[in-house]
Amino acid sequence: MNAPFDTASAIGPDATVQPAPDHQVAVIGLGYIGLPTAAVLASYGWNVCGIDVSEKVVETVNAGGVHIEEKDLDRLVHEAIESEKLTASLEVPTAHFYMIAVPTPLTSENTPDISYVESAARAIAPKILPGACIIVESTSPVGTTERVGQIIAEMRPDLKVPVYGSQQAGDIALAYCPERVLPGKIVRELVQNDRVIGGVTPACATRAAALYKSFVEGDCLTTNCRVAETVKLTENSFRDVNIAFANELSVIADDLGVDVWDVIKLANRHPRVNILQPGPGVGGHCIAVDPWFLVASAPKVARLIRTAREVNDFKATYTERRIRGLVDAMPGKVALLGLAFKPDIDDFRESPALEIALDLARTRGQRIMVVEPFAKELPKGFAGTGAELVSLDHALATAEVVVVLVDHTAFKHLTPADFAGKLVYDTRGMLKR
Ligand code: SAJ
């Protein structure tokens, strides 16, 4: 790691921040967002130190490798390590910029757990020098950026920490800039997407924006931290509500005995209608989680957003019930196509397809075959169930019941003729689209 910078080289809020040999960015959390961000920053000339609590992650990255599957990420990390612009560490160094990209999980009561962000703030606080800029990227409930400021102020009474609503200049800058990238397109979207940058004060926003302007081709839009925090939760809630509409429509269509895919295709020919696609439920670490943060912030009034979450969760239960109906109607093998939370990624987090497959395996294990091109072996939960991971050809040759849970590209060449004589449930409408 490069030598820590001193007060003399600290850069003021108005500086046009261009990567200079002594400018460092510390990225806290080397996960799905932190690692790609660290590698992109390094590719734009910044000296980047990625920090993670996992020794294994730090070792892997320092060896030029990646622990997550994401298009173009392995090449980018490899080049960043080779060029010595990126290094990984267990310890937070002194840096010009700190980016917090740690998880904010949901508790069992559907409320946000910001303890990782708080720990990151505690780890950063002792290292801060005047002029540093701290940016929270983690998806967070409204008020989290101010909470980070509070922690730093408590631990560093020697520093003037900027306060929301006050125009008084601080010794440091503090801002919120939500990540908005789509898994599978992270590296491209990190550079191309517009960014919303919310400062605790306007000067903080300007300072943080200077970092993003050094690598973002989209617009860098500045606002205050509370608005930026709300924007992130709003984006994912908007998508969840719209997917819930499609999912509820699919259940209504089943009830009415009409084909939901035909309904959507034809309704979408109206110039102001754009219905999304139903599926077996909503997965991933974002859309299925973030709306709860907004509900938790305003539990009495966030009725539609709460209901959308419930509708999307119910769709997984409903899908499983329908599959069980088919499984019980036939004595033979059952092929489940896909486990990932959406097509063409190896990410199984919060995946309804995985949950459904696991439930079926637990009760009908010997009959269950899983086809998942993005898995080398079945996830641990399948151990002892008797379920097996098989090739698509094997599944099609032997199954009596076939369920499309994920419309991976590897399945898209299939036509109804490939399923002749079988009971088929296409939860994604792959065969119609
Ligand atoms: N899904 C449907 N029907 C659809 C679209 C999606 O059932 O028509 C399902 C998917 O199968 C998946 C889930 O929704 O299970 C979520 O997938 P997604 O592609 O909508 O979103 P994510 O979770 O991969 O990424 C989202 C993005 N947010 C928005 O599109 C508003 C991304 O830009 C965010 O950065 C990301 O969440 C995040 O990290 O918050």
Tab-separated table of C-alpha atoms and ligand atoms in Angstrom:
chain	number	residue	atom	x	y	z
A	1	MET	CA	0.000	0.000	0.000
A	2	ASN	CA	1.176	3.517	-0.726
A	3	ALA	CA	2.249	5.772	2.103
A	4	PRO	CA	-0.611	7.469	3.937
A	5	PHE	CA	-1.151	11.049	2.845
A	6	ASP	CA	-0.531	13.918	5.227
A	7	THR	CA	-2.524	17.044	6.002
A	8	ALA	CA	-0.446	19.129	3.606
A	9	SER	CA	-1.527	17.056	0.624
A	10	ALA	CA	-5.182	16.974	1.703
A	11	ILE	CA	-7.477	18.331	-0.972
A	12	GLY	CA	-10.151	20.911	-0.306
A	13	PRO	CA	-13.824	20.605	-1.282
A	14	ASP	CA	-13.425	22.802	-4.346
A	15	ALA	CA	-10.503	20.935	-5.828
A	16	THR	CA	-11.038	19.279	-9.173
A	17	VAL	CA	-10.171	15.802	-8.173
A	18	GLN	CA	-8.163	14.032	-10.787
A	19	PRO	CA	-6.214	10.901	-9.930
A	20	ALA	CA	-2.723	11.905	-8.887
A	21	PRO	CA	0.073	9.546	-7.856
A	22	ASP	CA	-0.522	10.159	-4.154
A	23	HIS	CA	-4.310	10.076	-4.237
A	24	GLN	CA	-5.823	7.073	-2.557
A	25	VAL	CA	-9.270	5.613	-2.371
A	26	ALA	CA	-10.099	3.055	0.304
A	27	VAL	CA	-13.062	0.865	-0.617
A	28	ILE	CA	-14.505	-0.877	2.433
A	29	GLY	CA	-16.153	-4.175	1.494
A	30	LEU	CA	-14.998	-6.188	-1.532
A	31	GLY	CA	-18.337	-7.714	-2.490
A	32	TYR	CA	-20.534	-7.450	-5.573
A	33	ILE	CA	-20.273	-3.643	-5.566
A	34	GLY	CA	-17.032	-2.875	-3.705
A	35	LEU	CA	-14.722	-5.087	-5.756
A	36	PRO	CA	-15.914	-3.917	-9.201
A	37	THR	CA	-15.848	-0.295	-7.982
A	38	ALA	CA	-12.310	-0.700	-6.634
A	39	ALA	CA	-11.138	-2.266	-9.900
A	40	VAL	CA	-12.812	0.402	-12.062
A	41	LEU	CA	-11.295	3.205	-9.941
A	42	ALA	CA	-7.879	1.559	-10.298
A	43	SER	CA	-8.349	1.354	-14.070
A	44	TYR	CA	-8.945	5.121	-14.058
A	45	GLY	CA	-5.623	5.745	-12.323
A	46	TRP	CA	-6.554	5.933	-8.645
A	47	ASN	CA	-4.451	4.162	-6.047
A	48	VAL	CA	-7.035	1.900	-4.515
A	49	CYS	CA	-6.960	-0.164	-1.367
A	50	GLY	CA	-9.847	-2.607	-1.049
A	51	ILE	CA	-10.605	-3.655	2.513
A	52	ASP	CA	-12.451	-6.762	3.546
A	53	VAL	CA	-12.916	-8.675	6.808
A	54	SER	CA	-12.370	-11.981	5.000
A	55	GLU	CA	-8.734	-13.096	4.788
A	56	LYS	CA	-9.649	-15.357	1.898
A	57	VAL	CA	-11.124	-12.495	-0.128
A	58	VAL	CA	-8.066	-10.324	0.543
A	59	GLU	CA	-5.702	-13.135	-0.515
A	60	THR	CA	-7.712	-13.910	-3.651
A	61	VAL	CA	-7.801	-10.278	-4.775
A	62	ASN	CA	-4.115	-9.705	-4.016
A	63	ALA	CA	-3.375	-12.753	-6.170
A	64	GLY	CA	-5.274	-11.051	-9.027
A	65	GLY	CA	-8.313	-13.297	-8.691
A	66	VAL	CA	-12.008	-12.800	-7.991
A	67	HIS	CA	-14.366	-14.579	-5.611
A	68	ILE	CA	-17.523	-13.571	-7.477
A	69	GLU	CA	-18.694	-14.238	-11.006
A	70	GLU	CA	-19.330	-11.020	-12.927
A	71	LYS	CA	-18.755	-10.247	-16.589
A	72	ASP	CA	-15.290	-8.667	-17.254
A	73	LEU	CA	-14.486	-8.441	-13.529
A	74	ASP	CA	-11.707	-11.058	-13.500
A	75	ARG	CA	-9.819	-9.265	-16.284
A	76	LEU	CA	-10.256	-5.866	-14.618
A	77	VAL	CA	-9.077	-7.065	-11.190
A	78	HIS	CA	-6.158	-8.937	-12.725
A	79	GLU	CA	-5.020	-5.813	-14.616
A	80	ALA	CA	-5.483	-3.592	-11.552
A	81	ILE	CA	-3.333	-5.866	-9.393
A	82	GLU	CA	-0.690	-6.218	-12.146
A	83	SER	CA	-0.468	-2.428	-12.501
A	84	GLU	CA	-0.173	-2.109	-8.696
A	85	LYS	CA	-3.057	0.380	-8.695
A	86	LEU	CA	-5.138	-2.001	-6.574
A	87	THR	CA	-4.224	-3.802	-3.417
A	88	ALA	CA	-6.396	-5.557	-0.842
A	89	SER	CA	-6.018	-5.434	2.923
A	90	LEU	CA	-7.688	-6.379	6.179
A	91	GLU	CA	-6.789	-2.964	7.619
A	92	VAL	CA	-8.234	0.417	6.681
A	93	PRO	CA	-5.440	2.779	5.548
A	94	THR	CA	-5.404	6.558	5.611
A	95	ALA	CA	-6.824	7.759	2.300
A	96	HIS	CA	-8.238	10.774	0.473
A	97	PHE	CA	-11.550	9.044	-0.179
A	98	TYR	CA	-13.329	6.284	1.729
A	99	MET	CA	-16.151	4.394	0.072
A	100	ILE	CA	-18.326	2.178	2.243
A	101	ALA	CA	-19.768	-0.739	0.249
A	102	VAL	CA	-20.653	-3.266	2.935
A	103	PRO	CA	-23.935	-5.198	3.166
A	104	THR	CA	-27.023	-3.898	4.966
A	105	PRO	CA	-29.013	-7.090	5.539
A	106	LEU	CA	-32.619	-7.434	6.566
A	107	THR	CA	-33.430	-8.701	10.057
A	108	SER	CA	-36.000	-11.439	10.633
A	109	GLU	CA	-38.497	-8.631	11.377
A	110	ASN	CA	-37.934	-7.135	7.904
A	111	THR	CA	-36.056	-4.140	9.321
A	112	PRO	CA	-32.640	-2.938	8.099
A	113	ASP	CA	-29.473	-3.967	9.924
A	114	ILE	CA	-26.877	-1.196	9.453
A	115	SER	CA	-24.327	-2.675	11.859
A	116	TYR	CA	-21.783	-3.348	9.068
A	117	VAL	CA	-21.936	0.291	7.963
A	118	GLU	CA	-21.482	1.373	11.593
A	119	SER	CA	-18.481	-0.966	11.963
A	120	ALA	CA	-16.974	0.448	8.768
A	121	ALA	CA	-17.408	3.984	10.145
A	122	ARG	CA	-15.666	2.913	13.369
A	123	ALA	CA	-12.795	1.388	11.398
A	124	ILE	CA	-12.371	4.510	9.252
A	125	ALA	CA	-12.656	7.110	12.031
A	126	PRO	CA	-9.168	6.738	13.576
A	127	LYS	CA	-7.519	6.998	10.131
A	128	ILE	CA	-9.189	10.162	8.867
A	129	LEU	CA	-7.163	13.268	8.161
A	130	PRO	CA	-8.699	16.699	7.487
A	131	GLY	CA	-9.715	16.957	3.833
A	132	ALA	CA	-10.843	13.329	3.551
A	133	CYS	CA	-14.154	12.481	1.923
A	134	ILE	CA	-16.323	9.602	3.152
A	135	ILE	CA	-18.982	8.197	0.858
A	136	VAL	CA	-21.582	5.592	1.791
A	137	GLU	CA	-22.661	3.422	-1.166
A	138	SER	CA	-24.427	0.635	0.742
A	139	THR	CA	-28.202	0.564	0.260
A	140	SER	CA	-29.337	2.091	3.544
A	141	PRO	CA	-32.335	3.383	5.437
A	142	VAL	CA	-32.768	7.139	5.389
A	143	GLY	CA	-30.523	8.748	8.007
A	144	THR	CA	-27.629	6.271	7.729
A	145	THR	CA	-25.140	8.792	6.305
A	146	GLU	CA	-25.858	11.103	9.226
A	147	ARG	CA	-25.369	8.151	11.589
A	148	VAL	CA	-21.898	7.628	10.055
A	149	GLY	CA	-21.167	11.303	10.713
A	150	GLN	CA	-22.327	10.900	14.309
A	151	ILE	CA	-19.985	7.934	14.885
A	152	ILE	CA	-17.021	9.814	13.416
A	153	ALA	CA	-17.838	12.906	15.476
A	154	GLU	CA	-17.975	10.809	18.667
A	155	MET	CA	-14.685	9.075	17.928
A	156	ARG	CA	-12.894	12.146	16.558
A	157	PRO	CA	-13.757	15.215	18.642
A	158	ASP	CA	-10.719	16.881	17.042
A	159	LEU	CA	-12.492	16.960	13.644
A	160	LYS	CA	-15.304	19.298	12.608
A	161	VAL	CA	-17.798	16.827	11.074
A	162	PRO	CA	-20.370	18.411	8.721
A	163	VAL	CA	-23.974	18.334	9.913
A	164	TYR	CA	-27.114	17.929	7.748
A	165	GLY	CA	-29.023	21.194	7.454
A	166	SER	CA	-26.043	23.316	8.453
A	167	GLN	CA	-24.058	25.343	5.935
A	168	GLN	CA	-21.023	25.311	8.209
A	169	ALA	CA	-17.932	23.892	6.544
A	170	GLY	CA	-16.497	20.742	8.065
A	171	ASP	CA	-12.957	19.369	8.157
A	172	ILE	CA	-14.132	16.370	6.155
A	173	ALA	CA	-16.788	15.662	3.524
A	174	LEU	CA	-19.552	13.104	4.006
A	175	ALA	CA	-21.951	11.924	1.304
A	176	TYR	CA	-24.246	9.151	0.135
A	177	CYS	CA	-24.041	7.790	-3.395
A	178	PRO	CA	-26.119	4.663	-4.005
A	179	GLU	CA	-24.908	1.970	-6.329
A	180	ARG	CA	-27.395	1.351	-9.166
A	181	VAL	CA	-25.729	-1.347	-11.229
A	182	LEU	CA	-27.430	-4.448	-12.571
A	183	PRO	CA	-25.804	-7.769	-11.650
A	184	GLY	CA	-24.386	-9.192	-14.889
A	185	LYS	CA	-23.665	-5.682	-16.263
A	186	ILE	CA	-21.904	-4.198	-13.236
A	187	VAL	CA	-18.602	-3.210	-14.832
A	188	ARG	CA	-20.299	-1.439	-17.760
A	189	GLU	CA	-23.033	0.216	-15.686
A	190	LEU	CA	-20.561	1.514	-13.064
A	191	VAL	CA	-19.162	3.759	-15.760
A	192	GLN	CA	-22.239	4.437	-17.891
A	193	ASN	CA	-25.061	5.013	-15.405
A	194	ASP	CA	-26.003	8.412	-14.016
A	195	ARG	CA	-25.143	8.784	-10.321
A	196	VAL	CA	-27.061	10.523	-7.558
A	197	ILE	CA	-24.712	12.059	-5.010
A	198	GLY	CA	-26.201	13.361	-1.784
A	199	GLY	CA	-24.031	15.459	0.490
A	200	VAL	CA	-24.588	16.072	4.165
A	201	THR	CA	-23.951	19.664	3.013
A	202	PRO	CA	-23.781	21.020	-0.567
A	203	ALA	CA	-19.986	21.281	-0.272
A	204	CYS	CA	-19.828	17.575	0.655
A	205	ALA	CA	-21.852	16.685	-2.456
A	206	THR	CA	-19.520	18.703	-4.679
A	207	ARG	CA	-16.488	17.049	-3.185
A	208	ALA	CA	-17.836	13.498	-3.525
A	209	ALA	CA	-19.067	14.239	-7.069
A	210	ALA	CA	-15.520	15.102	-8.084
A	211	LEU	CA	-14.478	11.492	-7.459
A	212	TYR	CA	-17.377	10.051	-9.479
A	213	LYS	CA	-16.803	12.527	-12.325
A	214	SER	CA	-13.333	11.051	-12.742
A	215	PHE	CA	-14.764	7.739	-14.039
A	216	VAL	CA	-18.537	8.073	-14.638
A	217	GLU	CA	-19.670	8.808	-18.198
A	218	GLY	CA	-23.281	9.366	-17.098
A	219	ASP	CA	-24.418	12.512	-15.294
A	220	CYS	CA	-23.387	13.054	-11.666
A	221	LEU	CA	-26.439	14.640	-10.054
A	222	THR	CA	-25.978	16.266	-6.679
A	223	THR	CA	-28.551	16.559	-3.898
A	224	ASN	CA	-28.662	16.092	-0.129
A	225	CYS	CA	-27.952	12.772	1.608
A	226	ARG	CA	-31.537	12.121	2.733
A	227	VAL	CA	-32.892	12.530	-0.786
A	228	ALA	CA	-30.147	10.290	-2.215
A	229	GLU	CA	-30.890	7.575	0.369
A	230	THR	CA	-34.606	7.767	-0.461
A	231	VAL	CA	-33.925	7.707	-4.217
A	232	LYS	CA	-32.159	4.348	-3.989
A	233	LEU	CA	-34.973	2.727	-2.021
A	234	THR	CA	-37.524	4.297	-4.357
A	235	GLU	CA	-35.898	2.842	-7.487
A	236	ASN	CA	-36.008	-0.720	-6.221
A	237	SER	CA	-39.471	-0.314	-4.689
A	238	PHE	CA	-40.744	0.984	-8.034
A	239	ARG	CA	-39.467	-2.147	-9.752
A	240	ASP	CA	-40.818	-4.450	-7.035
A	241	VAL	CA	-44.284	-2.899	-7.264
A	242	ASN	CA	-44.288	-3.271	-11.043
A	243	ILE	CA	-43.145	-6.892	-10.904
A	244	ALA	CA	-45.822	-7.529	-8.257
A	245	PHE	CA	-48.431	-6.269	-10.716
A	246	ALA	CA	-47.218	-8.805	-13.298
A	247	ASN	CA	-47.076	-11.588	-10.711
A	248	GLU	CA	-50.566	-10.879	-9.406
A	249	LEU	CA	-51.829	-10.717	-12.968
A	250	SER	CA	-50.391	-14.202	-13.615
A	251	VAL	CA	-52.339	-15.632	-10.664
A	252	ILE	CA	-55.528	-13.858	-11.783
A	253	ALA	CA	-55.017	-15.203	-15.314
A	254	ASP	CA	-54.637	-18.767	-13.973
A	255	ASP	CA	-57.872	-18.269	-12.054
A	256	LEU	CA	-59.662	-17.052	-15.166
A	257	GLY	CA	-58.140	-19.712	-17.399
A	258	VAL	CA	-56.477	-17.220	-19.758
A	259	ASP	CA	-52.849	-17.124	-20.903
A	260	VAL	CA	-51.051	-14.350	-19.007
A	261	TRP	CA	-48.314	-14.061	-21.651
A	262	ASP	CA	-50.885	-13.345	-24.354
A	263	VAL	CA	-52.590	-10.811	-22.072
A	264	ILE	CA	-49.330	-8.961	-21.367
A	265	LYS	CA	-48.153	-9.022	-24.970
A	266	LEU	CA	-51.408	-7.536	-26.212
A	267	ALA	CA	-51.902	-5.065	-23.336
A	268	ASN	CA	-48.358	-3.773	-23.909
A	269	ARG	CA	-49.376	-2.720	-27.418
A	270	HIS	CA	-51.180	0.174	-25.727
A	271	PRO	CA	-48.828	3.185	-25.977
A	272	ARG	CA	-48.899	3.865	-22.232
A	273	VAL	CA	-48.860	0.314	-20.855
A	274	ASN	CA	-45.635	-1.538	-20.114
A	275	ILE	CA	-46.258	-4.595	-17.941
A	276	LEU	CA	-43.184	-6.491	-16.736
A	277	GLN	CA	-42.808	-10.270	-16.791
A	278	PRO	CA	-44.223	-12.613	-14.133
A	279	GLY	CA	-41.929	-15.255	-12.706
A	280	PRO	CA	-41.654	-17.677	-9.783
A	281	GLY	CA	-41.216	-14.752	-7.347
A	282	VAL	CA	-38.640	-12.009	-6.902
A	283	GLY	CA	-35.076	-12.743	-5.864
A	284	GLY	CA	-31.653	-11.182	-5.484
A	285	HIS	CA	-30.251	-9.040	-2.760
A	286	CYS	CA	-31.901	-5.818	-3.843
A	287	ILE	CA	-35.462	-5.820	-5.144
A	288	ALA	CA	-36.620	-8.440	-2.633
A	289	VAL	CA	-35.011	-6.533	0.258
A	290	ASP	CA	-34.802	-2.773	-0.255
A	291	PRO	CA	-38.546	-2.024	-0.324
A	292	TRP	CA	-38.670	-3.262	3.286
A	293	PHE	CA	-36.228	-0.445	4.191
A	294	LEU	CA	-38.749	2.080	2.908
A	295	VAL	CA	-41.613	0.289	4.674
A	296	ALA	CA	-39.584	0.293	7.908
A	297	SER	CA	-39.006	4.050	7.528
A	298	ALA	CA	-42.748	4.811	7.190
A	299	PRO	CA	-44.614	1.669	8.341
A	300	LYS	CA	-48.021	3.298	8.736
A	301	VAL	CA	-48.201	4.800	5.248
A	302	ALA	CA	-46.120	2.542	2.959
A	303	ARG	CA	-49.093	0.286	2.201
A	304	LEU	CA	-48.668	-0.371	-1.522
A	305	ILE	CA	-44.955	-1.102	-1.205
A	306	ARG	CA	-45.562	-3.549	1.664
A	307	THR	CA	-48.338	-5.270	-0.277
A	308	ALA	CA	-46.109	-5.586	-3.367
A	309	ARG	CA	-43.487	-7.374	-1.262
A	310	GLU	CA	-46.164	-9.716	0.056
A	311	VAL	CA	-47.557	-10.361	-3.445
A	312	ASN	CA	-44.087	-11.203	-4.785
A	313	ASP	CA	-43.325	-13.488	-1.842
A	314	PHE	CA	-46.700	-15.167	-2.286
A	315	LYS	CA	-45.909	-15.832	-5.958
A	316	ALA	CA	-43.115	-18.212	-4.882
A	317	THR	CA	-45.493	-20.089	-2.555
A	318	TYR	CA	-48.101	-20.232	-5.295
A	319	THR	CA	-45.558	-21.492	-7.856
A	320	GLU	CA	-44.406	-24.264	-5.535
A	321	ARG	CA	-47.992	-25.307	-4.890
A	322	ARG	CA	-48.631	-25.557	-8.642
A	323	ILE	CA	-45.460	-27.594	-9.172
A	324	ARG	CA	-46.468	-29.989	-6.389
A	325	GLY	CA	-49.764	-30.521	-8.198
A	326	LEU	CA	-47.862	-31.649	-11.304
A	327	VAL	CA	-45.364	-33.732	-9.349
A	328	ASP	CA	-48.187	-35.577	-7.591
A	329	ALA	CA	-49.976	-36.179	-10.894
A	330	MET	CA	-47.049	-38.170	-12.376
A	331	PRO	CA	-44.914	-40.889	-10.797
A	332	GLY	CA	-41.683	-40.218	-12.735
A	333	LYS	CA	-38.743	-37.846	-12.670
A	334	VAL	CA	-39.110	-34.070	-12.384
A	335	ALA	CA	-36.679	-31.653	-14.073
A	336	LEU	CA	-36.280	-28.173	-12.624
A	337	LEU	CA	-34.547	-25.786	-15.041
A	338	GLY	CA	-32.551	-23.070	-13.258
A	339	LEU	CA	-31.714	-22.083	-9.668
A	340	ALA	CA	-30.329	-18.549	-10.083
A	341	PHE	CA	-32.407	-15.525	-9.061
A	342	LYS	CA	-32.534	-14.339	-12.666
A	343	PRO	CA	-31.225	-15.412	-16.078
A	344	ASP	CA	-27.565	-15.741	-16.984
A	345	ILE	CA	-25.934	-15.134	-13.616
A	346	ASP	CA	-24.481	-17.497	-11.025
A	347	ASP	CA	-26.068	-15.596	-8.140
A	348	PHE	CA	-28.446	-17.717	-6.059
A	349	ARG	CA	-29.029	-15.128	-3.302
A	350	GLU	CA	-32.676	-14.892	-2.225
A	351	SER	CA	-33.535	-16.926	-5.306
A	352	PRO	CA	-37.154	-18.143	-5.365
A	353	ALA	CA	-36.085	-20.844	-7.857
A	354	LEU	CA	-33.556	-22.175	-5.345
A	355	GLU	CA	-36.036	-22.068	-2.457
A	356	ILE	CA	-38.668	-23.906	-4.482
A	357	ALA	CA	-36.167	-26.520	-5.683
A	358	LEU	CA	-34.890	-27.070	-2.129
A	359	ASP	CA	-38.395	-27.522	-0.745
A	360	LEU	CA	-39.255	-30.031	-3.460
A	361	ALA	CA	-35.961	-31.877	-2.989
A	362	ARG	CA	-36.594	-32.213	0.745
A	363	THR	CA	-39.858	-34.054	0.171
A	364	ARG	CA	-39.485	-35.621	-3.309
A	365	GLY	CA	-35.661	-35.786	-3.455
A	366	GLN	CA	-35.205	-39.028	-5.403
A	367	ARG	CA	-37.380	-37.717	-8.213
A	368	ILE	CA	-35.829	-34.267	-8.560
A	369	MET	CA	-33.284	-33.405	-11.262
A	370	VAL	CA	-31.861	-29.890	-11.415
A	371	VAL	CA	-30.355	-28.313	-14.529
A	372	GLU	CA	-28.268	-25.240	-13.729
A	373	PRO	CA	-25.510	-24.279	-16.182
A	374	PHE	CA	-24.110	-21.822	-13.598
A	375	ALA	CA	-23.545	-24.468	-10.879
A	376	LYS	CA	-20.721	-26.998	-10.811
A	377	GLU	CA	-22.518	-28.868	-8.042
A	378	LEU	CA	-25.789	-28.524	-6.188
A	379	PRO	CA	-25.759	-26.030	-3.298
A	380	LYS	CA	-25.174	-27.548	0.156
A	381	GLY	CA	-28.855	-27.596	1.151
A	382	PHE	CA	-29.495	-30.398	-1.347
A	383	ALA	CA	-27.081	-32.769	0.419
A	384	GLY	CA	-28.780	-36.007	1.440
A	385	THR	CA	-32.024	-35.234	-0.398
A	386	GLY	CA	-31.292	-37.531	-3.345
A	387	ALA	CA	-31.782	-34.682	-5.836
A	388	GLU	CA	-29.155	-34.559	-8.593
A	389	LEU	CA	-27.596	-31.983	-10.900
A	390	VAL	CA	-27.918	-33.206	-14.482
A	391	SER	CA	-27.365	-31.955	-18.025
A	392	LEU	CA	-30.226	-30.450	-20.004
A	393	ASP	CA	-30.149	-33.376	-22.452
A	394	HIS	CA	-30.358	-35.929	-19.650
A	395	ALA	CA	-33.232	-34.049	-18.021
A	396	LEU	CA	-35.195	-33.835	-21.252
A	397	ALA	CA	-34.575	-37.509	-22.012
A	398	THR	CA	-35.783	-38.767	-18.631
A	399	ALA	CA	-38.219	-36.320	-17.011
A	400	GLU	CA	-41.992	-36.655	-17.056
A	401	VAL	CA	-42.477	-33.201	-15.565
A	402	VAL	CA	-40.400	-30.166	-16.588
A	403	VAL	CA	-40.511	-26.810	-14.819
A	404	VAL	CA	-38.751	-23.727	-16.228
A	405	LEU	CA	-37.751	-21.701	-13.183
A	406	VAL	CA	-35.098	-19.501	-14.845
A	407	ASP	CA	-34.966	-18.491	-18.510
A	408	HIS	CA	-31.187	-18.822	-18.932
A	409	THR	CA	-29.951	-18.274	-22.504
A	410	ALA	CA	-28.758	-21.897	-22.399
A	411	PHE	CA	-32.447	-22.954	-22.340
A	412	LYS	CA	-33.828	-20.471	-24.841
A	413	HIS	CA	-33.337	-22.676	-27.923
A	414	LEU	CA	-35.932	-25.081	-26.509
A	415	THR	CA	-39.325	-25.224	-28.214
A	416	PRO	CA	-42.571	-26.898	-27.128
A	417	ALA	CA	-41.547	-29.871	-29.340
A	418	ASP	CA	-38.642	-30.591	-26.971
A	419	PHE	CA	-41.176	-31.194	-24.205
A	420	ALA	CA	-43.528	-33.434	-26.174
A	421	GLY	CA	-45.357	-35.930	-23.937
A	422	LYS	CA	-44.301	-34.193	-20.712
A	423	LEU	CA	-46.139	-32.063	-18.216
A	424	VAL	CA	-44.614	-28.586	-18.503
A	425	TYR	CA	-44.852	-25.534	-16.253
A	426	ASP	CA	-43.050	-22.531	-17.710
A	427	THR	CA	-42.959	-19.995	-14.867
A	428	ARG	CA	-41.099	-17.421	-17.017
A	429	GLY	CA	-43.092	-17.708	-20.228
A	430	MET	CA	-39.851	-18.666	-21.971
A	431	LEU	CA	-41.583	-20.840	-24.518
A	432	LYS	CA	-44.009	-18.056	-25.408
A	433	ARG	CA	-41.477	-15.248	-25.699
B	1	SAJ	N1	-37.988	-10.020	-12.323
B	1	SAJ	C1	-39.221	-10.513	-12.698
B	1	SAJ	N2	-39.861	-9.933	-13.741
B	1	SAJ	C2	-39.308	-8.896	-14.432
B	1	SAJ	C3	-38.053	-8.377	-14.042
B	1	SAJ	C4	-37.410	-8.965	-12.978
B	1	SAJ	O1	-39.750	-11.465	-12.110
B	1	SAJ	O2	-39.946	-8.434	-15.391
B	1	SAJ	C5	-37.289	-10.638	-11.184
B	1	SAJ	C6	-35.953	-11.278	-11.552
B	1	SAJ	O3	-36.126	-12.564	-12.061
B	1	SAJ	C7	-35.255	-11.272	-10.214
B	1	SAJ	C8	-35.779	-9.987	-9.560
B	1	SAJ	O4	-36.939	-9.632	-10.269
B	1	SAJ	O5	-35.661	-12.378	-9.435
B	1	SAJ	C9	-34.803	-8.841	-9.558
B	1	SAJ	O6	-34.114	-8.746	-10.797
B	1	SAJ	P1	-33.845	-7.355	-11.533
B	1	SAJ	O7	-33.155	-7.653	-12.811
B	1	SAJ	O8	-35.074	-6.569	-11.611
B	1	SAJ	O9	-32.941	-6.543	-10.514
B	1	SAJ	P2	-31.564	-6.844	-9.720
B	1	SAJ	O10	-31.930	-7.231	-8.317
B	1	SAJ	O11	-30.653	-7.733	-10.462
B	1	SAJ	O12	-30.931	-5.347	-9.708
B	1	SAJ	C10	-31.698	-4.254	-9.196
B	1	SAJ	C11	-31.615	-3.076	-10.178
B	1	SAJ	N3	-32.594	-2.058	-9.808
B	1	SAJ	C12	-33.533	-1.640	-10.685
B	1	SAJ	O13	-33.659	-2.098	-11.793
B	1	SAJ	C13	-34.445	-0.561	-10.200
B	1	SAJ	C14	-30.200	-2.515	-10.176
B	1	SAJ	O14	-30.112	-1.355	-10.999
B	1	SAJ	C15	-29.789	-2.146	-8.745
B	1	SAJ	O15	-28.467	-1.627	-8.685
B	1	SAJ	C16	-29.834	-3.428	-7.929
B	1	SAJ	O16	-31.190	-3.897	-7.926
B	1	SAJ	C17	-29.347	-3.120	-6.509
B	1	SAJ	O17	-28.179	-3.447	-6.217
B	1	SAJ	O18	-30.076	-2.492	-5.750
